[in-house]
XYZ file of C-alpha atoms in Angstrom:
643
model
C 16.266 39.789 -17.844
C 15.373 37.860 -21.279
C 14.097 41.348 -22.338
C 17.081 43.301 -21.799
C 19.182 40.981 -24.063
C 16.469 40.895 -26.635
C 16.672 44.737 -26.210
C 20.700 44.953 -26.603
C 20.379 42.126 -29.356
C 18.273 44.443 -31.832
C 20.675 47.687 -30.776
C 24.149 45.802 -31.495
C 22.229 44.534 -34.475
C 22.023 48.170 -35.660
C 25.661 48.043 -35.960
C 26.305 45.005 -37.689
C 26.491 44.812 -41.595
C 24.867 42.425 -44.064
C 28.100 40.634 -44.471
C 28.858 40.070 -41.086
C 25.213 38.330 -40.641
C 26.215 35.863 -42.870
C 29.292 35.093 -41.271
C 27.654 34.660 -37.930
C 24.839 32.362 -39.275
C 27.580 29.858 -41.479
C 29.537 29.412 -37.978
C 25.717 29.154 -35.967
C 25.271 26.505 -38.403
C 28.017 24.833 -38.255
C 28.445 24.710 -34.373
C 24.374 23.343 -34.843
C 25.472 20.411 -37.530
C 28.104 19.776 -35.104
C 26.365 19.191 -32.190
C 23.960 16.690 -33.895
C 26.359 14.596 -35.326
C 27.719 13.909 -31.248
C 23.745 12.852 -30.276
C 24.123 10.474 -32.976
C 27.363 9.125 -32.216
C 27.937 5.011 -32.406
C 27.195 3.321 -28.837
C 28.509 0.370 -28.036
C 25.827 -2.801 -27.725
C 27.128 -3.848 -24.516
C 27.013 -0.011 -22.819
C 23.325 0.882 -23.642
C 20.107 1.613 -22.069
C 18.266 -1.023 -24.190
C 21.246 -3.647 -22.815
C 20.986 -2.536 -19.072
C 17.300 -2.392 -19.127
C 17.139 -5.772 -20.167
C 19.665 -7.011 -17.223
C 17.437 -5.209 -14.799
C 14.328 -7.326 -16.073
C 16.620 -10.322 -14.926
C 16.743 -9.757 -11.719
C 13.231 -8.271 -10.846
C 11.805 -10.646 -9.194
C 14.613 -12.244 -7.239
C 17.488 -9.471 -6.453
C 16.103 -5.805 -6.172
C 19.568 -4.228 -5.198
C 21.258 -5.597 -8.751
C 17.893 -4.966 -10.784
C 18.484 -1.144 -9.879
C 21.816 -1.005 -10.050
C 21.468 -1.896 -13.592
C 19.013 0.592 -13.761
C 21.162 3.608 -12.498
C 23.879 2.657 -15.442
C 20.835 2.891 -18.049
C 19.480 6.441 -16.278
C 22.574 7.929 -16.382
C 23.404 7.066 -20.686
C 19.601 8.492 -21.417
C 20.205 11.280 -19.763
C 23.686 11.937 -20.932
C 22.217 11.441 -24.793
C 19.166 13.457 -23.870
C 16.992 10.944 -25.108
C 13.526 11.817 -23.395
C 12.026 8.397 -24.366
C 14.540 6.342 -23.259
C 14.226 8.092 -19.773
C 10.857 7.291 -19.656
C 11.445 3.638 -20.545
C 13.727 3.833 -17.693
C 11.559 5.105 -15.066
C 9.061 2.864 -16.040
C 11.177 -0.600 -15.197
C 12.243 1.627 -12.077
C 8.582 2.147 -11.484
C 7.964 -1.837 -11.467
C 11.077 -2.724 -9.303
C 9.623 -0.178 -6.891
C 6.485 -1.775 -7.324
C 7.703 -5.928 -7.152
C 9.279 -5.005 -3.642
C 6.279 -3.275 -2.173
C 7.267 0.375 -2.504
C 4.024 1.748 -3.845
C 4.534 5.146 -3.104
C 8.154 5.568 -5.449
C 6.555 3.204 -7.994
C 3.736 5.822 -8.538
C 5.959 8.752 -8.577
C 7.630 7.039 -11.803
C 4.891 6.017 -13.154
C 3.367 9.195 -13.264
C 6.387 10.952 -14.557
C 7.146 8.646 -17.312
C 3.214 8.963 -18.353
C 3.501 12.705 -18.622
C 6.579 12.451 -20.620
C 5.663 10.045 -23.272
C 2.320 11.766 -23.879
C 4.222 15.254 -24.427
C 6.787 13.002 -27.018
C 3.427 11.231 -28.124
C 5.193 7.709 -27.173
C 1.698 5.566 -26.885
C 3.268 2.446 -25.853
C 4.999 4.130 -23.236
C 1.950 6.356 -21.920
C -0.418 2.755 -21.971
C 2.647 1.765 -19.726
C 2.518 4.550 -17.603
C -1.304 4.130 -17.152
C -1.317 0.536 -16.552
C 1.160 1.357 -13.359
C -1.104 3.818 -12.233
C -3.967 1.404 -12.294
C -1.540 -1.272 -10.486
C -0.936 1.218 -7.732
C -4.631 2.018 -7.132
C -5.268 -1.566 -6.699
C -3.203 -1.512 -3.932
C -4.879 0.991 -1.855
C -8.309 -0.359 -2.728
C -9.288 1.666 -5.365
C -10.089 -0.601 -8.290
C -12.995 1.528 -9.736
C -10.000 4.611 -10.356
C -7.997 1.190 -11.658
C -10.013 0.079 -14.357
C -10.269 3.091 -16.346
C -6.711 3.164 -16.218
C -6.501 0.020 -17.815
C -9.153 0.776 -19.857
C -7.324 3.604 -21.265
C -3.880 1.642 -21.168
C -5.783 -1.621 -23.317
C -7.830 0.339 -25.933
C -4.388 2.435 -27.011
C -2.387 -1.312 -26.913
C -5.220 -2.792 -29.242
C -4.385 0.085 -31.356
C -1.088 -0.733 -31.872
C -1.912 -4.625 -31.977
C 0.913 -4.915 -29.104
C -0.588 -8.119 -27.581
C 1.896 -8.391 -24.674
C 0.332 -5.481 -23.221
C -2.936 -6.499 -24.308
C -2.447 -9.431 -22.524
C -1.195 -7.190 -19.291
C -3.787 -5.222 -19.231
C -6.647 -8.124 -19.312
C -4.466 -9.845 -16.205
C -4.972 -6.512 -14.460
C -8.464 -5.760 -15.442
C -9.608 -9.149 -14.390
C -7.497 -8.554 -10.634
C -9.891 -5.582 -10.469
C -12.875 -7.239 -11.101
C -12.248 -9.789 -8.794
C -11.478 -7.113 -5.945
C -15.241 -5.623 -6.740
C -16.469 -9.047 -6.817
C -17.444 -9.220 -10.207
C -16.628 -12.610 -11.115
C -17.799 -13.880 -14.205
C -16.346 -10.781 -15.842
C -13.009 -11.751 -14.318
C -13.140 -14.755 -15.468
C -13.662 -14.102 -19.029
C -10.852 -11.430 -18.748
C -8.463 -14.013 -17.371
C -9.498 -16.811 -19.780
C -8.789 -14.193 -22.770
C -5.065 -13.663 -20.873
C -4.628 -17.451 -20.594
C -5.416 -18.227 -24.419
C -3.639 -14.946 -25.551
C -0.535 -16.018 -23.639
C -0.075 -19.552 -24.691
C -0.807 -18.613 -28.362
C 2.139 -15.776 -28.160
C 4.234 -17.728 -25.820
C 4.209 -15.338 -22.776
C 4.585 -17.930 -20.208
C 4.696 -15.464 -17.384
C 1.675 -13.817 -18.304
C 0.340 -17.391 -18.780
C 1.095 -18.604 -15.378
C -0.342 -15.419 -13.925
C -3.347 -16.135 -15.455
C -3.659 -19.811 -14.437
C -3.345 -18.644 -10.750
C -5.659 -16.053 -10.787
C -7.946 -18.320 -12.812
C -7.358 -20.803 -10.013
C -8.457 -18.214 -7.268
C -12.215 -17.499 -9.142
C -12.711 -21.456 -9.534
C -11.723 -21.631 -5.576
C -14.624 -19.192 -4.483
C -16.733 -20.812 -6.922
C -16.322 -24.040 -4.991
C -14.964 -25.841 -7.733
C -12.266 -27.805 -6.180
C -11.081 -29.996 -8.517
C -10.963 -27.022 -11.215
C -8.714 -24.548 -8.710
C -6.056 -27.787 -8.227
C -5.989 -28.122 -12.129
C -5.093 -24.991 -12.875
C -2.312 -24.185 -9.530
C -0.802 -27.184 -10.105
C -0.754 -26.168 -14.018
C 1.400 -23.462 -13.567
C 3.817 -25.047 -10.602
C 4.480 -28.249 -13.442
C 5.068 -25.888 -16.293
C 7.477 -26.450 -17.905
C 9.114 -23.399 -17.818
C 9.757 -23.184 -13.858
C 7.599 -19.753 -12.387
C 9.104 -16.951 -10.585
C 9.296 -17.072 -6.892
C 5.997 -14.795 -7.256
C 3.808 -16.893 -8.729
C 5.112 -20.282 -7.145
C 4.351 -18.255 -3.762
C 0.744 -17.876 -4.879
C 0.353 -21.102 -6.581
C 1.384 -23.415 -3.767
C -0.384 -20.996 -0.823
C -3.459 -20.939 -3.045
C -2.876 -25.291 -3.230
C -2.748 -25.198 0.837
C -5.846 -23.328 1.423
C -7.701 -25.766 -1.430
C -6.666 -28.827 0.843
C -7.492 -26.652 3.983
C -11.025 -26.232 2.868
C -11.136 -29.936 1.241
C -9.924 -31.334 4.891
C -6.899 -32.889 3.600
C -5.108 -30.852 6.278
C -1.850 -32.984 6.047
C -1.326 -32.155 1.828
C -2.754 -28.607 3.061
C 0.214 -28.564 5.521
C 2.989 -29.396 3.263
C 2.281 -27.019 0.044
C 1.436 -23.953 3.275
C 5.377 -24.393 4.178
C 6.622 -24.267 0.672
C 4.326 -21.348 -0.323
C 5.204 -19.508 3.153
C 9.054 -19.940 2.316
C 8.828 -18.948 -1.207
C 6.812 -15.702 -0.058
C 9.673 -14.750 2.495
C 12.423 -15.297 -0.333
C 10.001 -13.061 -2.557
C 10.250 -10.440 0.786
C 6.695 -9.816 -0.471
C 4.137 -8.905 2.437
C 1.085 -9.433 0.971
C 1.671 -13.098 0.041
C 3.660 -13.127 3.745
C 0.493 -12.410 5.524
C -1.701 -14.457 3.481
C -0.022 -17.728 3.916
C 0.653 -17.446 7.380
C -2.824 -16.792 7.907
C -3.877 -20.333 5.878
C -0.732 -22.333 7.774
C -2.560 -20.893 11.210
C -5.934 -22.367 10.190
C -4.073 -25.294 9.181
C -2.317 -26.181 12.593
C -5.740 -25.217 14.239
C -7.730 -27.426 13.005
C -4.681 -30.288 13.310
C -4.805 -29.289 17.050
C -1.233 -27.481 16.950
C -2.562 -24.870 18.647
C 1.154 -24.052 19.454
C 2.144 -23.534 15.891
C -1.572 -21.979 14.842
C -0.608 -19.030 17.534
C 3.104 -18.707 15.720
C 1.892 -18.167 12.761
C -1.370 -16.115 13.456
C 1.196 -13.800 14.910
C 2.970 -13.315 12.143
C 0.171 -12.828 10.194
C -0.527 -10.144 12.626
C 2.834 -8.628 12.340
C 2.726 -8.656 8.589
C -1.072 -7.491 8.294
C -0.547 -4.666 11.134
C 3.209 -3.670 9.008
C 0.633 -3.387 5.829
C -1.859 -1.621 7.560
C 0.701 0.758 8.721
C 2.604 1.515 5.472
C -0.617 2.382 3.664
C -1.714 4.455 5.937
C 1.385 6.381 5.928
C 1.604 6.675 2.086
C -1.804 7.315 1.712
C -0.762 10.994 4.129
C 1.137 12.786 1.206
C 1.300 10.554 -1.972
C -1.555 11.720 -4.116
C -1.543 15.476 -3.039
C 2.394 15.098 -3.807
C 1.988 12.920 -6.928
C 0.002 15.805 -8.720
C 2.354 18.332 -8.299
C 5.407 16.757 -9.102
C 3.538 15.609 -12.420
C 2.235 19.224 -13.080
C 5.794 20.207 -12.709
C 7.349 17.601 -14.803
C 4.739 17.838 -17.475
C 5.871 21.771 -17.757
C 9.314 21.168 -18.140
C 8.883 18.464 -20.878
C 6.398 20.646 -22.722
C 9.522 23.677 -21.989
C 12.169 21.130 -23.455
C 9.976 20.008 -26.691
C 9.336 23.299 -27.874
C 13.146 23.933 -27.311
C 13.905 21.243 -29.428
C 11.687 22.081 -32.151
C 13.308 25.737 -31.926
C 16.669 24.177 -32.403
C 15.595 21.942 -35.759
C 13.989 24.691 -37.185
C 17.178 27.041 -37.161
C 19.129 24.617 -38.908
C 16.768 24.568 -41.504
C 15.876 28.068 -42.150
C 18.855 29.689 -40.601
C 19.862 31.531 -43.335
C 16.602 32.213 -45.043
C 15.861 34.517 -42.096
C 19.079 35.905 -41.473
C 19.335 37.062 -45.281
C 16.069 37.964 -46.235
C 14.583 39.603 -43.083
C 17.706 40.902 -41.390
C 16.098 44.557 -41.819
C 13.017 42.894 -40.076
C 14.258 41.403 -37.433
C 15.201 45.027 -35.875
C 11.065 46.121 -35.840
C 9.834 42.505 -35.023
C 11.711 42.263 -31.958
C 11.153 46.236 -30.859
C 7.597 45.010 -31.474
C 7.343 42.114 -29.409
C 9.058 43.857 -26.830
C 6.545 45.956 -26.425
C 3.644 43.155 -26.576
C 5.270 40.909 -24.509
C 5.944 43.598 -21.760
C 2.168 43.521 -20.754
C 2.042 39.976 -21.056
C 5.057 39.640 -18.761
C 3.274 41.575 -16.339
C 0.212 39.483 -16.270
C 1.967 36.467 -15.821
C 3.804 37.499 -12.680
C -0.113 38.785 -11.526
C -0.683 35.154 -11.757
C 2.107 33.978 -10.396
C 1.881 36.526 -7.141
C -1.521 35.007 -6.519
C -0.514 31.446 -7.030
C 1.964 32.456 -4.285
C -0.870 33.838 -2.126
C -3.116 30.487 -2.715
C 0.502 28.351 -1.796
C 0.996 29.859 1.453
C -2.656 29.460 2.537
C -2.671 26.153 1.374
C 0.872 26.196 3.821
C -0.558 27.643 6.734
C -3.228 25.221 6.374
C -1.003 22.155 6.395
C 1.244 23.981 9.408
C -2.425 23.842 11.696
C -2.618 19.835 10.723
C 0.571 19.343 11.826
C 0.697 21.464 14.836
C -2.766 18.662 15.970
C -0.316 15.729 14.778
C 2.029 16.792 17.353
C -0.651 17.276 19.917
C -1.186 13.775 19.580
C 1.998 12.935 19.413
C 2.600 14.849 22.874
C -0.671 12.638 23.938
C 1.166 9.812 23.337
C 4.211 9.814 24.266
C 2.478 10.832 27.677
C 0.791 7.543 27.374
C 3.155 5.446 26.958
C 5.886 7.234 29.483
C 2.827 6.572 32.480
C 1.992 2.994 31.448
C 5.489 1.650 30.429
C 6.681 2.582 33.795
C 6.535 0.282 35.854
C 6.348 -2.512 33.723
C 10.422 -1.518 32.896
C 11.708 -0.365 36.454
C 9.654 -4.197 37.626
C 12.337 -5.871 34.704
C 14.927 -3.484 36.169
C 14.477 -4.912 39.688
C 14.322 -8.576 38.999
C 17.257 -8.459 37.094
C 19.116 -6.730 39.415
C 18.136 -8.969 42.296
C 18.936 -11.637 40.188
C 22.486 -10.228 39.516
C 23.145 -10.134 43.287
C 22.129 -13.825 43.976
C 19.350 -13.251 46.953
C 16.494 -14.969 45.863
C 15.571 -18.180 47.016
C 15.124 -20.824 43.893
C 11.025 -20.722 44.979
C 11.253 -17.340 45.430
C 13.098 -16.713 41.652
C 10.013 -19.451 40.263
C 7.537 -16.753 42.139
C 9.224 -13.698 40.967
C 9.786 -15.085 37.379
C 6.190 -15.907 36.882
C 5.059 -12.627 38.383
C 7.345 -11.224 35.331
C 5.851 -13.077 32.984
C 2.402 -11.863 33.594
C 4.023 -8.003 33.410
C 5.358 -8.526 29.695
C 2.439 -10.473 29.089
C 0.262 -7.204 29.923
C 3.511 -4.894 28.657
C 2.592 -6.536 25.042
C -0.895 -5.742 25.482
C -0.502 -1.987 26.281
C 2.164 -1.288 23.310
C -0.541 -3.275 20.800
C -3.630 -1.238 22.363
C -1.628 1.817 22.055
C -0.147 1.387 18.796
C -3.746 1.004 17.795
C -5.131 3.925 19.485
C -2.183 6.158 18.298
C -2.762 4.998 14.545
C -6.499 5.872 14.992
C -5.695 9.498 16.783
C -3.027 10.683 13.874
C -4.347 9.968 10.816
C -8.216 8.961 11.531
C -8.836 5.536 10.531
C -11.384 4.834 7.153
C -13.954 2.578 7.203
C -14.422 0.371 4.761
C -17.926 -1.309 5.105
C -18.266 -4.877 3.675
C -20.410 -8.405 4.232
C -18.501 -9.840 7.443
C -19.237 -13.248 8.887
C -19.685 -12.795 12.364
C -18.957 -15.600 13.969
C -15.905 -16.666 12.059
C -14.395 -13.761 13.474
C -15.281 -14.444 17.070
C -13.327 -18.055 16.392
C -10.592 -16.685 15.200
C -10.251 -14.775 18.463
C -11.374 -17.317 20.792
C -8.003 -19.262 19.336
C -5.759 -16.131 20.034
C -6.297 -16.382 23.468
C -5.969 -20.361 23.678
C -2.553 -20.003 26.266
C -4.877 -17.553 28.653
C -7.859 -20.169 28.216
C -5.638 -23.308 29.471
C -3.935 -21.083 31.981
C -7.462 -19.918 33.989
C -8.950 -23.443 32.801
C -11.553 -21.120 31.047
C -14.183 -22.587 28.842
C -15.943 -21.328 26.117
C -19.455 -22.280 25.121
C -20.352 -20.165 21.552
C -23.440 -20.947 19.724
C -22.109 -21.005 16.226
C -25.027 -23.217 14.978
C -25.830 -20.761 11.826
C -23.467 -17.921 9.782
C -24.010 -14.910 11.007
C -23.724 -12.027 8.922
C -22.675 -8.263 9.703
C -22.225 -5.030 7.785
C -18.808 -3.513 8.996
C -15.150 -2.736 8.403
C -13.459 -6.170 8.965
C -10.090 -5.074 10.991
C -12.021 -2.379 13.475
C -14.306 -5.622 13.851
C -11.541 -7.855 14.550
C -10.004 -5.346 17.513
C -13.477 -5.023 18.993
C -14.094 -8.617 19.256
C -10.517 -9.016 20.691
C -10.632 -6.557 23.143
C -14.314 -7.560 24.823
C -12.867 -11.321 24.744
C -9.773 -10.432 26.450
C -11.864 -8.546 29.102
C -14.126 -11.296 29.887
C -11.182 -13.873 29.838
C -9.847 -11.048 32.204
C -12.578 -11.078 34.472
C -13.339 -14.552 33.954
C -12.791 -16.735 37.507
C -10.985 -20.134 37.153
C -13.176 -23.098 36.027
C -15.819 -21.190 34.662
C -17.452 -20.322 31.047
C -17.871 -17.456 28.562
C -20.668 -17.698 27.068
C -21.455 -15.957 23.183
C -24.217 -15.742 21.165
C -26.298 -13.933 19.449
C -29.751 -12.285 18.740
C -30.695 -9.488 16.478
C -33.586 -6.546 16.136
C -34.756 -4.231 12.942
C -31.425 -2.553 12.796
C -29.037 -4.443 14.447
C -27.042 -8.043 14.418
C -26.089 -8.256 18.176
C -23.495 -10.467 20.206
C -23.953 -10.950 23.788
C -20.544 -11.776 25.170
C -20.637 -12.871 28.875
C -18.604 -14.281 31.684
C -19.118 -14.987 35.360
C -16.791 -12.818 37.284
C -17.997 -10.647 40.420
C -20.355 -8.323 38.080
C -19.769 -4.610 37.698
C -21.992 -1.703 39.471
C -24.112 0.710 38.032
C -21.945 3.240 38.552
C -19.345 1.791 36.990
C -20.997 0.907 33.883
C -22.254 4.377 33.456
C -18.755 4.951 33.343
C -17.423 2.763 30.991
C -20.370 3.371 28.645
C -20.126 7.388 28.921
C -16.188 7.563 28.577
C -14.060 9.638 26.425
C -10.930 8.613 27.460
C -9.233 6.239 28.957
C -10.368 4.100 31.711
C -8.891 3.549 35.206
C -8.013 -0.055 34.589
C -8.424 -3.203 37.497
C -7.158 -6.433 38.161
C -8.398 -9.295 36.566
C -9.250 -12.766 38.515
C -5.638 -13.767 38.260
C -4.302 -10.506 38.969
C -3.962 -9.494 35.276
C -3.135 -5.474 34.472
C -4.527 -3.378 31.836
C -4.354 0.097 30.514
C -7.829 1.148 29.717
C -6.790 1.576 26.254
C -8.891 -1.672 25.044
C -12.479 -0.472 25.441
C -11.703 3.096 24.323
C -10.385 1.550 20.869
C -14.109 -0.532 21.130
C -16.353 2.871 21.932
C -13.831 4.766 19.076
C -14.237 1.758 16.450
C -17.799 0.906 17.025
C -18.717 4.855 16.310
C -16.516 4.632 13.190
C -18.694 1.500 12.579
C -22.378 2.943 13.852
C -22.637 0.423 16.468
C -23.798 0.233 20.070
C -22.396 -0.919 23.120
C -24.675 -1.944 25.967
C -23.740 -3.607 29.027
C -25.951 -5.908 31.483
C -24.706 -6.844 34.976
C -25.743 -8.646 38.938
C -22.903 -7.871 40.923
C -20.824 -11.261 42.163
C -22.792 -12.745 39.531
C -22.105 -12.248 35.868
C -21.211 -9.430 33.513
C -22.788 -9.353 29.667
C -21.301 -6.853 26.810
C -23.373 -6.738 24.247
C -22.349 -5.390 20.865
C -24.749 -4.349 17.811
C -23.627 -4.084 14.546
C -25.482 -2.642 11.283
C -27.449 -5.945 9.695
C -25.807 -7.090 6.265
């Protein structure tokens, strides 16, 4: 189409004389002149994206619905004044909002768009920006290697500029990374270089960031007295924190008492911190000091309130766990393109721009001059860019081809996803069954009035146990599920054993007092694995459960451990009737689930439990063995990889 009406230009400029030419380029460059003046019309202070912008920074920390509000009205006057800068400014403070509230996945989008755009307009403040968010973002899914050359990047063009607020960023940042890849004597320098940066310049956020993160190297350092110095430093500054950093400050203070013993001190600053951290609406900082407060209450003996708050560090961790695995699906396939795309259109829009400044300068020079020209340059370029055209849409045709392959690619993942999902809902259709028509029953019996007071104290205890075991099969299946769609990573790290097994011996504390179940663990020395820490954590749980499961009343479980060339092993074993061989050639040869049986107590199961052990200790290269006398005792033992 664009070379048709170059082709009827140069034909209706046959017909047009030398005088009429310069009548059409005086009112071209007047209707030019005109439209510049508008861009530069007056704008009122109070109704401008430097005023809104600010007014968002307000509220970023404490109301995210008014910060982007405020946000929209600055958006919608860069646009409207085509200000390409300015819109990047703007979707970087909507990139931080996005990622203050947890929403990783919109905060990169921005980021990545607002980068693209400032390096086209050759805004460096604005592309170390954009970089810096990047980095943030890849800290969050565990990728701090990818994060530091970000910052890298971001902190070498900021030292350039001698811009020592982002200077200061960007060492904050760099030393959260290094403390992720446990490289802590670099972090600390980087966050002593923040602190001292920060108080000389006055950036008391910054500075208080600093302090905590400061606070959190001297903690796994051991020095005690050193990590209270510098928490408390930033809760009695004497400009009061954000909700943020008084969150981290006074959880961080709770787990220092925690580990000192001074449980009651430990206690009181784990309430605050857990309070300030659901004001925040902040997961992370949710989940971490519910997880301290749990400690807390179990080693005061509240085993009560340790249980409350483990599961809501459960909730929280298994919500985290969820949402990154989720975003992680689509975000940096998705991420790429949309930057590609936007990165074409600002390069599009530039050169556009550049077009229109040159024609007001040279206008007429062209117009006069090389009017005769014009007529042969433009039957000339026709002609060259005809075979370029056609190249172009060669290339284009075969990106086509390469999309729908890439397509029909994607269409054969999702037609497995819904396999599962079929699998699933199959699942959980057999096994929620009868748990729901049991509630259905009772209530309706209990509607009608025909039960006997012992008989409703039978019943109601009999119902108990079913939504007891109901809340076992949704977590086992939730599990499995997670593990079938989107097959879980493994992230291999140095794991202390034995802690773990504790923290799962406490989870089942109600069970333990209800069967009058004792547990004798040898947990003399630290005992040190090499595995993913959250496939470890459902392993352990699951081969506890079944023992307390199969356990008879007042009797023992016993743990401990031994180890060969390869292999850190735990022996887990309780005293129930034993299992036969054939049965443990089952179990141990099983793809699928398992017909599950009553426990001692008459417990149910689904079978899900040690199909989410075989899965995870495969993802893990572990072993399962089992060892068993029937009406004697039955012994799981689990090997992991030596640390």
């Amino acid at each position: 189409m664009s070379i048709f009406f170059v082709f009827l230009f140069s034909r209706i400029l046959k017909k047009i004389t030398l005088s009429r030419i310069i009548k059409l380029s005086i009112t071209v460059l007047i209707c030019l002149l005109t439209h510049t003046n508008q861009v530069f019309a007056a704008i009122s202070p109070m109704d401008s994206v430097s005023y809104y912008l600010q007014e968002s920074k307000k509220y970023s920390y404490s109301d995210f619905q008014k910060a982007k509000f405020y946000l929209y009205k600055a958006d919608k006057i860069a646009r409207k004044n085509k200000d390409r800068n300015s819109i990047a400014e703007v979707m970087l403070q909507f990139a931080a909002n996005y990622y203050i509230n947890g929403d990783y996945d919109i905060a990169l989008k921005n980021y990545i768009k607002a980068a693209v755009i400032c390096q086209v307009e050759n805004n460096k403040l604005g592309l170390a920006k954009g970089l810096m968010g990047q980095g943030l973002i890849q800290q969050v899914y565990g990728r701090d290697k990818e994060a530091l050359k970000n910052f890298e990047k971001s902190i070498a063009i900021c030292r350039a500029l001698k811009n020592e607020q982002y200077t200061i960023k960007n060492l904050l940042n760099i030393g959260v990374s290094q403390t992720n890849l446990k490289q802590y004597e670099e972090a600390y320098r980087s966050f002593s270089k923040s602190l001292k940066l920060s108080e000389r310049f006055k950036y008391t956020n910054d500075a208080q960031l600093a302090a905590n993160k400061l606070a959190t190297i001297h903690f796994v350092k051991n020095n005690i007295d050193s990590t209270i110095y510098y928490y408390q430093k930033v809760l009695n500054d004497s400009q009061k924190p954000n909700l943020w950093e008084e969150a981290y400050a006074l959880s961080g203070l709770s787990e220092t008492y925690l580990k000192t013993g001074y449980y009651s001190k430990a206690e009181q600053y784990g309430l605050k911190g857990f309070k300030a951290a659901k004001i925040v609406g902040a997961k992370w900082d949710i989940a971490r000091s519910s997880e301290i407060l749990s400690k807390i209450y179990y080693q005061l003996k509240d085993f009560k309130s340790a249980h409350q708050y483990l599961m809501i560090n459960k909730i929280y961790n298994d919500s985290l766990f969820a949402e990154s695995k989720i975003r992680e699906v689509n975000i940096l396939q998705l991420e790429a393109k949309e930057a590609e795309n936007e990165k074409l259109e600002a390069k599009a829009e530039a050169a556009q721009q550049k077009l229109k400044s040159t024609r007001i300068f040279v206008g007429f020079i062209i117009l006069l001059l090389v009017s005769l020209s014009i007529f042969t340059y433009y039957y000339y370029k026709y002609n060259k860019q005809k075979g370029k055209f056609y190249k172009e849409i060669d290339i284009k045709n075969r990106e086509i081809q390469s999309q729908q392959t890439l397509i029909t690619s994607q269409n054969i993942v999702l037609e497995e996803l819904n396999q599962t999902k079929n699998k699933l809902f199959s699942i959980l259709s057999h096994d929620l069954k009868t748990p729901i028509n049991s509630l259905v029953q009772v209530i309706e019996l209990n509607k009608q009035n025909v039960l006997s007071k012992e008989e409703q104290e039978f019943v109601f205890e009999q119902l108990q146990k079913q939504v007891e075991g109901t809340s076992l099969v949704l977590n086992n299946l939730l599990k499995w599920a997670n593990s079938q769609i989107d097959g879980t990573n493994v992230h291999f790290e140095k794991i202390v054993l034995n802690q773990i097994i504790e923290e799962s011996i406490s989870s089942f504390y109600a069970e333990v007092v209800k069967k009058k179940v004792t547990f004798n663990h040898n947990n003399d020395k630290t005992v040190f694995i090499n595995a993913d820490i959250g496939q470890t954590r459902i392993i352990i749980q699951n081969i506890i459960a079944n023992a307390v499961k199969f356990a008879p009343l007042n009797s023992q479980i016993d743990i401990f451990y031994s180890y060969d060339e390869k292999y850190q092993k735990v022996h887990i074993k309780d005293f129930g009737n034993g299992l036969n061989r054939d049965k443990i050639t089952e179990i141990l040869n099983f793809n699928s689930r398992l017909s599950s049986e009553k426990g001692t107590s008459m417990e149910e199961g689904t079978g899900l439990g040690l199909l989410l052990v075989k899965q995870f200790l495969i993802n893990n290269k572990g072993e399962l063995n089992i060892e068993s006398e029937e009406g004697q005792m039955t012994e799981f033992i689990i090997s992991f990889l030596k640390e």
